[in-house]
XYZ file of C-alpha atoms in Angstrom:
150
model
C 27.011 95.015 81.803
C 27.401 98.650 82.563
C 30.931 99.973 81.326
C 33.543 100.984 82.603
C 34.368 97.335 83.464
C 37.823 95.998 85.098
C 39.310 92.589 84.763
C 41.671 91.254 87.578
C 44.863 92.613 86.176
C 43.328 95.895 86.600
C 42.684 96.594 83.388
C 39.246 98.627 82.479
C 37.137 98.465 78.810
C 36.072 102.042 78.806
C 34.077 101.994 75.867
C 32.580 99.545 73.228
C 31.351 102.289 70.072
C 29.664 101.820 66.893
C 31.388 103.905 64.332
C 31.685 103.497 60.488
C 35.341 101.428 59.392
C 36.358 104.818 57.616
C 35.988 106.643 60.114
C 38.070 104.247 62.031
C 40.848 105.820 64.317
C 44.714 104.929 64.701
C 44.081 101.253 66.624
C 46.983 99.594 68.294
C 45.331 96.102 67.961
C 42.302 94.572 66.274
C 40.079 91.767 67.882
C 37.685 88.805 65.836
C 33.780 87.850 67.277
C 33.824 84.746 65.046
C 30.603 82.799 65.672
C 28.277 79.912 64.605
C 24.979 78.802 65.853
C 24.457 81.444 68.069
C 28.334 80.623 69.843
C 31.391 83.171 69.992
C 34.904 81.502 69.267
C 37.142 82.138 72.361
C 40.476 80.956 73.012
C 42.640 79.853 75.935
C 45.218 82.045 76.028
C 48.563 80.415 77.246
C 50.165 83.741 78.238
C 47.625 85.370 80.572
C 45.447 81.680 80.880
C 42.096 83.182 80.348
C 39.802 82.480 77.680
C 39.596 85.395 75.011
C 39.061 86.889 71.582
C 41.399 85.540 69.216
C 43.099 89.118 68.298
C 46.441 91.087 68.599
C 48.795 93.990 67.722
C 48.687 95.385 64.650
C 51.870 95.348 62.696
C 53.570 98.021 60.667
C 52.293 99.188 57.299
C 49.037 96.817 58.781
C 45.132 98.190 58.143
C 43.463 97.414 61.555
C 41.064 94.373 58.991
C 44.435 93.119 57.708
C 45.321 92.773 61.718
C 42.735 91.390 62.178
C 42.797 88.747 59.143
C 46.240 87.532 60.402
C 45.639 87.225 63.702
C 42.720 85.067 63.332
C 44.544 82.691 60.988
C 47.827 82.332 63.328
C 45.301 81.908 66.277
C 42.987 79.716 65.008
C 44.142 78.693 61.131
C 41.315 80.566 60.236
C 41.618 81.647 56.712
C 39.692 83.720 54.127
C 37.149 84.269 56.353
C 34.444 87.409 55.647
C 35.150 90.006 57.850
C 32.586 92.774 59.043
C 34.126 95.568 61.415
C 31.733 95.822 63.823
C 32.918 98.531 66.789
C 35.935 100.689 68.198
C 36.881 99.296 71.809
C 38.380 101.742 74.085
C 40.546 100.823 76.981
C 42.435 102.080 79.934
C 45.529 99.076 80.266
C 48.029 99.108 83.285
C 50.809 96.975 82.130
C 52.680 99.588 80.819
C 50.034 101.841 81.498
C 48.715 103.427 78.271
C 44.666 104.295 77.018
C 44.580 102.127 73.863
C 41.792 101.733 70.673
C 40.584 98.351 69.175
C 39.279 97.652 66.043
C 36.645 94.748 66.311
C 35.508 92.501 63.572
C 32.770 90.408 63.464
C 33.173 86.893 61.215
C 29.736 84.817 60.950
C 30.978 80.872 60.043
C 28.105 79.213 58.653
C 29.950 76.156 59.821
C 31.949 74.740 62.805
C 35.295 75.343 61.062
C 38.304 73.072 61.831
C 40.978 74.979 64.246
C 44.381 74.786 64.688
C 46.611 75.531 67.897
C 49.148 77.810 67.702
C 51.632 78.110 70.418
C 49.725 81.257 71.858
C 46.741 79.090 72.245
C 46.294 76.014 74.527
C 42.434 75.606 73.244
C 39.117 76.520 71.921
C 35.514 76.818 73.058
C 32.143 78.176 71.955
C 30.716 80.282 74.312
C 26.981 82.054 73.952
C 27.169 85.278 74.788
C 23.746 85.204 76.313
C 25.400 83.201 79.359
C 27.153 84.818 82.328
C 31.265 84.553 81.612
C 33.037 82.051 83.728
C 35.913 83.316 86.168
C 38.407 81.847 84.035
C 37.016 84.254 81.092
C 38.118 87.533 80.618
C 35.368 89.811 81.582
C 36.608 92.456 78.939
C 36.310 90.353 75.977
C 33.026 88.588 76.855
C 31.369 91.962 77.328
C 32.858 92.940 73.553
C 32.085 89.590 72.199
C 28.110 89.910 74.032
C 27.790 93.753 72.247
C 29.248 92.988 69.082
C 27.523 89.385 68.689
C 23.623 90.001 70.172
């Protein structure tokens, strides 16, 4: 899809850019394409009910990799997994209003791994990023998952 691109909170992914990880900017949050057999991991998240990219804020003293290492693992239980940053994602968010940078990593599972619930998640599914995002997807993450993935 053609960016910018808004979900139904209002919420617009400005950008999706290729740049090297050292050259990474200041990211508030960091984001995980884990896939296998041509599937991207997405999640059901319980707060905003939408399936996603398991991902969230970085912490203090936090890389945007390590970020993303430990939010994959208390998403999914997910550990030790091979990360490759794959892209900067740039967005415009309303709630508070604020532009904010994502680091994105891509993880390639050369099996279907065993998951674990946390209590942010209420479920998993594969999804191929070659097929049209359901309604009850968020649009934002499907469109990073489809660049970062294909």
């Amino acid at each position: 899809m053609a960016l910018p691109l808004r979900d139904r909170a209002g919420n617009v992914l400005l950008d999706v850019r290729r740049v090297a990880e050292s050259e990474l900017p200041a990211v508030a949050a960091a984001l995980v394409v884990a896939g296998h057999a041509g599937a991207v991991l997405m999640m059901l998240d319980a707060r905003r009910g939408q399936w996603e990219l398991p991902g969230g804020m970085r912490e203090p003293g936090e890389t945007a990799r390590e970020t993303a290492a430990r939010e994959l693992a208390e998403e999914t239980g997910l550990r030790g997994v091979v990360l490759t940053f794959a892209a900067v994602a740039e967005f415009d968010l309303v709630d508070p209003a604020r532009r904010e940078l994502l680091a994105v990593y891509r993880a390639e599972l050369a099996t279907a791994p065993r998951l674990a619930l946390s209590e942010e998640g209420l479920g998993f599914r594969w999804w191929s990023p070659r097929e049209p995002a359901g309604p009850d997807m968020s649009p934002l993450d499907a469109e990073i998952a489809a660049r970062v993935w294909t």
